[in-house]
mmCIF file of C-alpha atoms in Angstrom:
data_model
loop_
_atom_site.group_PDB
_atom_site.id
_atom_site.type_symbol
_atom_site.label_atom_id
_atom_site.label_comp_id
_atom_site.label_asym_id
_atom_site.label_seq_id
_atom_site.Cartn_x
_atom_site.Cartn_y
_atom_site.Cartn_z
ATOM 1 C CA UNK A 573 -33.718 91.310 25.507
ATOM 2 C CA UNK A 574 -32.955 88.422 23.182
ATOM 3 C CA UNK A 575 -29.294 89.355 23.182
ATOM 4 C CA UNK A 576 -29.262 89.428 26.994
ATOM 5 C CA UNK A 577 -30.778 85.935 27.130
ATOM 6 C CA UNK A 578 -28.192 84.620 24.703
ATOM 7 C CA UNK A 579 -25.348 86.003 26.806
ATOM 8 C CA UNK A 580 -26.952 84.490 29.907
ATOM 9 C CA UNK A 581 -27.185 81.009 28.414
ATOM 10 C CA UNK A 582 -23.675 81.227 27.010
ATOM 11 C CA UNK A 583 -22.403 82.198 30.460
ATOM 12 C CA UNK A 584 -24.261 79.304 32.096
ATOM 13 C CA UNK A 585 -22.908 76.885 29.496
ATOM 14 C CA UNK A 586 -19.352 78.150 30.013
ATOM 15 C CA UNK A 587 -19.753 77.786 33.791
ATOM 16 C CA UNK A 588 -21.019 74.214 33.426
ATOM 17 C CA UNK A 589 -18.102 73.314 31.150
ATOM 18 C CA UNK A 590 -15.661 74.880 33.609
ATOM 19 C CA UNK A 591 -17.111 72.936 36.536
ATOM 20 C CA UNK A 592 -17.086 69.724 34.508
ATOM 21 C CA UNK A 593 -13.423 70.200 33.573
ATOM 22 C CA UNK A 594 -12.604 71.039 37.204
ATOM 23 C CA UNK A 595 -14.235 67.848 38.490
ATOM 24 C CA UNK A 596 -12.508 65.757 35.833
ATOM 25 C CA UNK A 597 -9.178 67.347 36.764
ATOM 26 C CA UNK A 598 -9.694 66.432 40.412
ATOM 27 C CA UNK A 599 -10.494 62.831 39.490
ATOM 28 C CA UNK A 600 -7.525 62.561 37.139
ATOM 29 C CA UNK A 601 -5.210 64.035 39.795
ATOM 30 C CA UNK A 602 -5.750 61.078 42.144
ATOM 31 C CA UNK A 603 -2.417 59.275 42.424
ATOM 32 C CA UNK A 604 -2.277 55.481 42.020
ATOM 33 C CA UNK A 605 -2.396 53.409 45.178
ATOM 34 C CA UNK A 606 0.672 51.576 46.417
ATOM 35 C CA UNK A 607 0.725 47.807 45.964
ATOM 36 C CA UNK A 608 2.466 44.799 47.509
ATOM 37 C CA UNK A 609 5.243 43.865 45.074
ATOM 38 C CA UNK A 610 5.581 40.330 46.404
ATOM 39 C CA UNK A 611 1.862 39.559 46.174
ATOM 40 C CA UNK A 612 1.634 41.197 42.756
ATOM 41 C CA UNK A 613 4.459 39.027 41.395
ATOM 42 C CA UNK A 614 2.960 35.859 42.870
ATOM 43 C CA UNK A 615 -0.477 36.660 41.430
ATOM 44 C CA UNK A 616 0.945 37.292 37.949
ATOM 45 C CA UNK A 617 3.052 34.140 38.093
ATOM 46 C CA UNK A 618 0.050 32.068 39.121
ATOM 47 C CA UNK A 619 -2.069 33.597 36.366
ATOM 48 C CA UNK A 620 0.596 32.825 33.746
ATOM 49 C CA UNK A 621 1.394 29.405 35.219
ATOM 50 C CA UNK A 622 4.956 30.544 35.937
ATOM 51 C CA UNK A 623 7.351 30.303 38.838
ATOM 52 C CA UNK A 624 8.693 33.255 40.809
ATOM 53 C CA UNK A 625 12.451 33.013 40.239
ATOM 54 C CA UNK A 626 15.295 35.427 40.940
ATOM 55 C CA UNK A 627 14.595 38.697 39.143
ATOM 56 C CA UNK A 628 10.919 37.950 38.529
ATOM 57 C CA UNK A 629 9.699 40.296 41.281
ATOM 58 C CA UNK A 630 11.888 43.220 40.157
ATOM 59 C CA UNK A 631 10.918 42.771 36.510
ATOM 60 C CA UNK A 632 7.238 42.461 37.347
ATOM 61 C CA UNK A 633 7.403 45.544 39.575
ATOM 62 C CA UNK A 634 8.942 47.561 36.739
ATOM 63 C CA UNK A 635 6.082 46.386 34.532
ATOM 64 C CA UNK A 636 3.418 47.088 37.167
ATOM 65 C CA UNK A 637 4.682 50.619 37.907
ATOM 66 C CA UNK A 638 4.773 51.453 34.193
ATOM 67 C CA UNK A 639 1.291 50.017 33.646
ATOM 68 C CA UNK A 640 -0.111 52.118 36.468
ATOM 69 C CA UNK A 641 1.629 55.145 35.013
ATOM 70 C CA UNK A 642 -0.212 54.581 31.725
ATOM 71 C CA UNK A 643 -3.547 53.214 32.990
ATOM 72 C CA UNK A 644 -4.313 55.333 36.071
ATOM 73 C CA UNK A 645 -7.263 57.735 36.192
ATOM 74 C CA UNK A 646 -7.270 59.672 32.930
ATOM 75 C CA UNK A 647 -4.443 57.581 31.499
ATOM 76 C CA UNK A 648 -1.119 59.173 30.597
ATOM 77 C CA UNK A 649 -1.581 62.961 30.688
ATOM 78 C CA UNK A 650 1.830 64.532 30.051
ATOM 79 C CA UNK A 651 1.424 64.695 26.269
ATOM 80 C CA UNK A 652 -2.276 65.607 26.111
ATOM 81 C CA UNK A 653 -3.066 68.663 24.001
ATOM 82 C CA UNK A 654 -6.781 69.149 24.752
ATOM 83 C CA UNK A 655 -8.630 70.299 27.897
ATOM 84 C CA UNK A 656 -8.783 69.620 30.720
ATOM 85 C CA UNK A 657 -5.489 67.713 30.908
ATOM 86 C CA UNK A 658 -3.583 70.335 28.906
ATOM 87 C CA UNK A 659 -4.302 72.768 31.749
ATOM 88 C CA UNK A 660 -3.038 70.365 34.436
ATOM 89 C CA UNK A 661 0.570 70.356 35.588
ATOM 90 C CA UNK A 662 0.714 68.515 38.921
ATOM 91 C CA UNK A 663 -0.093 65.050 37.585
ATOM 92 C CA UNK A 664 2.170 65.388 34.517
ATOM 93 C CA UNK A 665 4.982 66.350 36.896
ATOM 94 C CA UNK A 666 4.181 63.282 39.010
ATOM 95 C CA UNK A 667 4.297 61.151 35.869
ATOM 96 C CA UNK A 668 7.678 62.551 34.867
ATOM 97 C CA UNK A 669 9.179 61.762 38.281
ATOM 98 C CA UNK A 670 7.937 58.165 38.154
ATOM 99 C CA UNK A 671 9.061 57.830 34.520
ATOM 100 C CA UNK A 672 12.611 58.884 35.375
ATOM 101 C CA UNK A 673 12.820 56.070 37.935
ATOM 102 C CA UNK A 674 11.447 53.616 35.362
ATOM 103 C CA UNK A 675 14.124 54.714 32.902
ATOM 104 C CA UNK A 676 16.915 54.292 35.465
ATOM 105 C CA UNK A 677 15.839 50.788 36.440
ATOM 106 C CA UNK A 678 15.337 49.715 32.816
ATOM 107 C CA UNK A 679 18.875 50.874 32.029
ATOM 108 C CA UNK A 680 20.281 49.067 35.081
ATOM 109 C CA UNK A 681 18.513 45.870 34.051
ATOM 110 C CA UNK A 682 19.913 46.122 30.540
ATOM 111 C CA UNK A 683 23.546 46.838 31.385
ATOM 112 C CA UNK A 684 23.946 45.296 34.869
ATOM 113 C CA UNK A 685 21.277 43.006 36.291
ATOM 114 C CA UNK A 686 20.882 40.859 33.166
ATOM 115 C CA UNK A 687 24.615 40.484 32.454
ATOM 116 C CA UNK A 688 27.141 38.287 34.258
ATOM 117 C CA UNK A 689 30.141 40.476 33.417
ATOM 118 C CA UNK A 690 31.199 43.430 31.280
ATOM 119 C CA UNK A 691 32.027 41.233 28.255
ATOM 120 C CA UNK A 692 28.720 39.313 28.268
ATOM 121 C CA UNK A 693 26.000 39.823 25.676
ATOM 122 C CA UNK A 694 23.041 42.103 26.359
ATOM 123 C CA UNK A 695 19.594 40.589 26.581
ATOM 124 C CA UNK A 696 17.791 41.241 23.245
ATOM 125 C CA UNK A 697 14.458 42.082 24.881
ATOM 126 C CA UNK A 698 16.010 44.616 27.242
ATOM 127 C CA UNK A 699 17.971 46.118 24.350
ATOM 128 C CA UNK A 700 14.622 46.931 22.734
ATOM 129 C CA UNK A 701 12.728 47.825 25.905
ATOM 130 C CA UNK A 702 15.142 50.307 27.464
ATOM 131 C CA UNK A 703 15.269 52.813 24.549
ATOM 132 C CA UNK A 704 11.476 52.740 24.294
ATOM 133 C CA UNK A 705 11.175 54.290 27.753
ATOM 134 C CA UNK A 706 13.496 57.118 26.695
ATOM 135 C CA UNK A 707 10.918 58.465 24.266
ATOM 136 C CA UNK A 708 10.177 62.145 24.868
ATOM 137 C CA UNK A 709 7.434 62.168 27.502
ATOM 138 C CA UNK A 710 5.703 65.081 25.738
ATOM 139 C CA UNK A 711 5.478 63.426 22.317
ATOM 140 C CA UNK A 712 1.829 62.996 21.358
ATOM 141 C CA UNK A 713 1.881 61.852 17.730
ATOM 142 C CA UNK A 714 3.909 59.681 15.335
ATOM 143 C CA UNK A 715 4.796 57.986 17.609
ATOM 144 C CA UNK A 716 3.129 58.942 20.858
ATOM 145 C CA UNK A 717 4.974 58.538 24.144
ATOM 146 C CA UNK A 718 2.524 55.981 25.542
ATOM 147 C CA UNK A 719 2.697 53.825 22.408
ATOM 148 C CA UNK A 720 6.482 53.607 22.765
ATOM 149 C CA UNK A 721 6.210 52.844 26.473
ATOM 150 C CA UNK A 722 3.765 50.024 25.713
ATOM 151 C CA UNK A 723 6.222 48.656 23.157
ATOM 152 C CA UNK A 724 8.778 48.564 25.935
ATOM 153 C CA UNK A 725 6.294 46.739 28.161
ATOM 154 C CA UNK A 726 5.800 44.066 25.509
ATOM 155 C CA UNK A 727 9.532 43.346 25.544
ATOM 156 C CA UNK A 728 9.530 43.212 29.354
ATOM 157 C CA UNK A 729 6.676 40.671 29.256
ATOM 158 C CA UNK A 730 8.861 38.417 27.086
ATOM 159 C CA UNK A 731 11.898 38.914 29.321
ATOM 160 C CA UNK A 732 9.849 38.085 32.426
ATOM 161 C CA UNK A 733 8.613 34.848 30.862
ATOM 162 C CA UNK A 734 12.084 33.955 29.596
ATOM 163 C CA UNK A 735 13.454 34.218 33.131
ATOM 164 C CA UNK A 736 11.281 31.231 34.069
ATOM 165 C CA UNK A 737 12.035 29.201 30.926
ATOM 166 C CA UNK A 738 14.747 26.746 31.982
ATOM 167 C CA UNK A 739 14.949 25.204 28.506
ATOM 168 C CA UNK A 740 16.399 28.344 26.949
ATOM 169 C CA UNK A 741 18.436 30.016 29.681
ATOM 170 C CA UNK A 742 19.067 33.100 27.539
ATOM 171 C CA UNK A 743 17.390 35.506 29.967
ATOM 172 C CA UNK A 744 19.144 35.910 33.291
ATOM 173 C CA UNK A 745 18.990 38.179 36.324
ATOM 174 C CA UNK A 746 22.128 38.280 38.454
ATOM 175 C CA UNK A 747 21.831 39.409 42.078
ATOM 176 C CA UNK A 748 25.306 40.639 42.930
ATOM 177 C CA UNK A 749 26.357 43.370 45.320
ATOM 178 C CA UNK A 750 28.164 45.324 42.600
ATOM 179 C CA UNK A 751 25.103 45.259 40.333
ATOM 180 C CA UNK A 752 22.880 46.591 43.079
ATOM 181 C CA UNK A 753 25.415 49.219 44.114
ATOM 182 C CA UNK A 754 25.719 50.596 40.578
ATOM 183 C CA UNK A 755 21.952 51.121 40.353
ATOM 184 C CA UNK A 756 21.831 52.690 43.821
ATOM 185 C CA UNK A 757 24.541 55.141 42.776
ATOM 186 C CA UNK A 758 22.308 56.338 39.948
ATOM 187 C CA UNK A 759 19.383 56.627 42.356
ATOM 188 C CA UNK A 760 21.564 58.734 44.676
ATOM 189 C CA UNK A 761 22.177 61.239 41.887
ATOM 190 C CA UNK A 762 18.486 61.339 41.022
ATOM 191 C CA UNK A 763 17.439 61.992 44.615
ATOM 192 C CA UNK A 764 20.210 64.546 45.067
ATOM 193 C CA UNK A 765 18.925 66.489 42.076
ATOM 194 C CA UNK A 766 15.358 66.404 43.394
ATOM 195 C CA UNK A 767 16.487 67.534 46.830
ATOM 196 C CA UNK A 768 18.363 70.511 45.391
ATOM 197 C CA UNK A 769 15.412 71.619 43.273
ATOM 198 C CA UNK A 770 13.071 71.377 46.239
ATOM 199 C CA UNK A 771 15.441 73.260 48.545
ATOM 200 C CA UNK A 772 15.699 76.085 46.024
ATOM 201 C CA UNK A 773 12.058 76.968 46.756
ATOM 202 C CA UNK A 774 13.599 79.267 49.362
ATOM 203 C CA UNK A 775 16.196 81.523 47.813
ATOM 204 C CA UNK A 776 19.698 81.010 49.177
ATOM 205 C CA UNK A 777 23.275 81.788 48.311
ATOM 206 C CA UNK A 778 25.298 78.884 46.915
ATOM 207 C CA UNK A 779 29.106 78.668 46.934
ATOM 208 C CA UNK A 780 30.758 76.990 43.950
ATOM 209 C CA UNK A 781 31.924 73.551 45.171
ATOM 210 C CA UNK A 782 32.067 71.846 41.759
ATOM 211 C CA UNK A 783 35.843 71.293 41.915
ATOM 212 C CA UNK A 784 36.189 70.820 45.652
ATOM 213 C CA UNK A 785 38.348 67.920 46.824
ATOM 214 C CA UNK A 786 40.426 67.519 43.667
ATOM 215 C CA UNK A 787 43.198 70.086 43.014
ATOM 216 C CA UNK A 788 43.688 68.797 39.442
ATOM 217 C CA UNK A 789 39.999 68.998 38.464
ATOM 218 C CA UNK A 790 39.025 71.390 35.668
ATOM 219 C CA UNK A 791 35.767 72.423 34.007
ATOM 220 C CA UNK A 792 34.774 73.763 30.593
ATOM 221 C CA UNK A 793 33.799 77.278 31.650
ATOM 222 C CA UNK A 794 34.303 79.044 34.997
ATOM 223 C CA UNK A 795 31.410 79.541 37.387
ATOM 224 C CA UNK A 796 30.947 82.503 39.699
ATOM 225 C CA UNK A 797 32.284 81.824 43.180
ATOM 226 C CA UNK A 798 28.845 82.558 44.617
ATOM 227 C CA UNK A 799 25.385 82.535 43.092
ATOM 228 C CA UNK A 800 21.798 82.996 44.223
ATOM 229 C CA UNK A 801 19.326 80.200 43.500
ATOM 230 C CA UNK A 802 15.563 80.341 43.854
ATOM 231 C CA UNK A 803 12.864 78.280 42.159
ATOM 232 C CA UNK A 804 10.215 80.237 40.304
ATOM 233 C CA UNK A 805 6.877 80.349 42.104
ATOM 234 C CA UNK A 806 5.301 78.772 39.024
ATOM 235 C CA UNK A 807 7.566 75.698 39.243
ATOM 236 C CA UNK A 808 7.339 75.036 42.971
ATOM 237 C CA UNK A 809 4.412 72.629 42.711
ATOM 238 C CA UNK A 810 5.951 70.958 39.639
ATOM 239 C CA UNK A 811 9.112 70.090 41.575
ATOM 240 C CA UNK A 812 7.049 68.894 44.531
ATOM 241 C CA UNK A 813 4.952 66.477 42.480
ATOM 242 C CA UNK A 814 7.923 65.313 40.434
ATOM 243 C CA UNK A 815 9.633 64.300 43.677
ATOM 244 C CA UNK A 816 6.447 62.681 44.915
ATOM 245 C CA UNK A 817 6.076 60.594 41.745
ATOM 246 C CA UNK A 818 9.736 59.569 41.742
ATOM 247 C CA UNK A 819 9.487 58.508 45.383
ATOM 248 C CA UNK A 820 6.325 56.478 44.719
ATOM 249 C CA UNK A 821 8.031 54.487 41.970
ATOM 250 C CA UNK A 822 11.282 54.097 43.910
ATOM 251 C CA UNK A 823 9.489 52.716 46.972
ATOM 252 C CA UNK A 824 8.162 49.819 44.902
ATOM 253 C CA UNK A 825 11.500 49.203 43.194
ATOM 254 C CA UNK A 826 13.338 49.069 46.518
ATOM 255 C CA UNK A 827 10.773 46.655 47.927
ATOM 256 C CA UNK A 828 11.278 44.430 44.881
ATOM 257 C CA UNK A 829 15.048 44.619 45.349
ATOM 258 C CA UNK A 830 14.581 43.517 48.951
ATOM 259 C CA UNK A 831 12.926 40.343 47.636
ATOM 260 C CA UNK A 832 15.343 39.476 44.834
ATOM 261 C CA UNK A 833 18.559 40.584 46.572
ATOM 262 C CA UNK A 834 17.593 39.130 49.946
ATOM 263 C CA UNK A 835 20.687 36.910 50.204
ATOM 264 C CA UNK A 836 23.064 39.723 49.229
ATOM 265 C CA UNK A 837 21.489 42.148 51.696
ATOM 266 C CA UNK A 838 21.499 39.584 54.481
ATOM 267 C CA UNK A 839 25.166 38.738 53.904
ATOM 268 C CA UNK A 840 26.069 42.435 54.091
ATOM 269 C CA UNK A 841 23.731 42.918 57.080
ATOM 270 C CA UNK A 842 22.088 45.662 55.023
ATOM 271 C CA UNK A 843 18.424 44.633 54.977
ATOM 272 C CA UNK A 844 17.502 46.985 57.810
ATOM 273 C CA UNK A 845 19.286 49.848 56.012
ATOM 274 C CA UNK A 846 17.195 49.258 52.899
ATOM 275 C CA UNK A 847 14.009 49.174 54.960
ATOM 276 C CA UNK A 848 14.928 52.483 56.580
ATOM 277 C CA UNK A 849 15.291 54.072 53.142
ATOM 278 C CA UNK A 850 11.855 52.771 52.191
ATOM 279 C CA UNK A 851 10.398 54.170 55.414
ATOM 280 C CA UNK A 852 11.872 57.612 54.740
ATOM 281 C CA UNK A 853 10.461 57.621 51.210
ATOM 282 C CA UNK A 854 7.038 56.497 52.411
ATOM 283 C CA UNK A 855 6.835 59.776 54.343
ATOM 284 C CA UNK A 856 6.742 61.592 50.992
ATOM 285 C CA UNK A 857 3.425 59.899 50.194
ATOM 286 C CA UNK A 858 1.466 61.435 53.061
ATOM 287 C CA UNK A 859 -1.771 63.238 52.269
ATOM 288 C CA UNK A 860 -1.282 66.878 51.283
ATOM 289 C CA UNK A 861 -4.041 68.632 53.198
ATOM 290 C CA UNK A 862 -3.397 72.045 51.690
ATOM 291 C CA UNK A 863 -5.330 72.844 48.472
ATOM 292 C CA UNK A 864 -2.031 73.994 46.955
ATOM 293 C CA UNK A 865 1.702 73.558 47.492
ATOM 294 C CA UNK A 866 2.709 76.425 49.761
ATOM 295 C CA UNK A 867 5.993 78.210 49.261
ATOM 296 C CA UNK A 868 6.499 80.017 52.551
ATOM 297 C CA UNK A 869 9.912 81.075 53.769
ATOM 298 C CA UNK A 870 11.978 78.638 55.780
ATOM 299 C CA UNK A 871 10.877 79.827 59.237
ATOM 300 C CA UNK A 872 8.052 82.127 58.163
ATOM 301 C CA UNK A 873 4.349 82.120 58.985
ATOM 302 C CA UNK A 874 3.373 79.903 56.056
ATOM 303 C CA UNK A 875 4.521 76.325 55.569
ATOM 304 C CA UNK A 876 6.973 75.384 52.842
ATOM 305 C CA UNK A 877 5.949 71.962 51.570
ATOM 306 C CA UNK A 878 8.963 71.746 49.268
ATOM 307 C CA UNK A 879 11.367 71.967 52.204
ATOM 308 C CA UNK A 880 9.490 69.211 54.018
ATOM 309 C CA UNK A 881 9.673 67.015 50.934
ATOM 310 C CA UNK A 882 13.370 67.866 50.516
ATOM 311 C CA UNK A 883 13.998 66.763 54.108
ATOM 312 C CA UNK A 884 12.452 63.334 53.529
ATOM 313 C CA UNK A 885 14.346 62.818 50.286
ATOM 314 C CA UNK A 886 17.650 64.035 51.746
ATOM 315 C CA UNK A 887 17.321 61.603 54.643
ATOM 316 C CA UNK A 888 16.601 58.765 52.221
ATOM 317 C CA UNK A 889 19.557 59.792 50.074
ATOM 318 C CA UNK A 890 21.898 59.833 53.077
ATOM 319 C CA UNK A 891 20.742 56.324 53.968
ATOM 320 C CA UNK A 892 21.291 55.262 50.339
ATOM 321 C CA UNK A 893 24.903 56.423 50.507
ATOM 322 C CA UNK A 894 25.427 54.370 53.672
ATOM 323 C CA UNK A 895 23.824 51.336 52.022
ATOM 324 C CA UNK A 896 26.158 51.680 49.026
ATOM 325 C CA UNK A 897 29.120 51.718 51.395
ATOM 326 C CA UNK A 898 27.858 48.556 53.083
ATOM 327 C CA UNK A 899 27.557 46.808 49.720
ATOM 328 C CA UNK A 900 31.075 47.912 48.825
ATOM 329 C CA UNK A 901 32.571 46.233 51.868
ATOM 330 C CA UNK A 902 33.904 42.701 51.634
#
């Protein structure tokens, strides 16, 4: 009898712990809200007694997105090694998608936006900040990923303040069409990769087009002329939330670019094109009413959320390519 009671209480305790972890997981899986990049930059500038100059909004948005990545519900979860976060995969995938966009923009700021030409010196703060964001997102000790990301934030704080300091003039942010186009080209590749991974949720035959269009092109090792691609059922939701996190971060970065590159976009008559890209990406942030990411066949009885997400991202990517062409025109 005593043994039966012990098993009963152990079972009840295990059930309570499970329910507690489940509730915590739900709370920690809530994605950060979107924010107004213009108002956020103005509020920070007013708080720091600074002026919103060219590049301030983009820099502040990079900071704000990274801060929300680290300080959202549950904090940064990708490198956690204890329950319940170690058992979660949707939010870590979301974090990785947003982090990739942070890395791309930090690199663009270091090598393009902050430099007047290819022979100009790099900004010392961005030289330190950009590698910090490249820390392995799964590293949890000596040093941890979030500690390195916060080191990068500290350098961005200095760069943001230096942009306003007219006495020094060392920190600059140049809004040129070629600078913007180079970053957008990197974004195109990122979205193209996400779209392909999402589309592979439904198995399909792929022809080898790696060398198409260039008769002199060569590659290291030959590929089969045709191959079958299909995402594992276990990775379907990971790809979905990675795309969702990347889109969330990119929406804010594009809105910041609209502020800082307003003159360039207006001259190229490209403002409406940028806004259309933002609108397409905002569709990726709709509420997911299903309790799980479904992986039905393309025209089957069950929905395929990955294909819907791939459609939104592909449309945004197509609009990005058109925007790049507009910026390339004289």
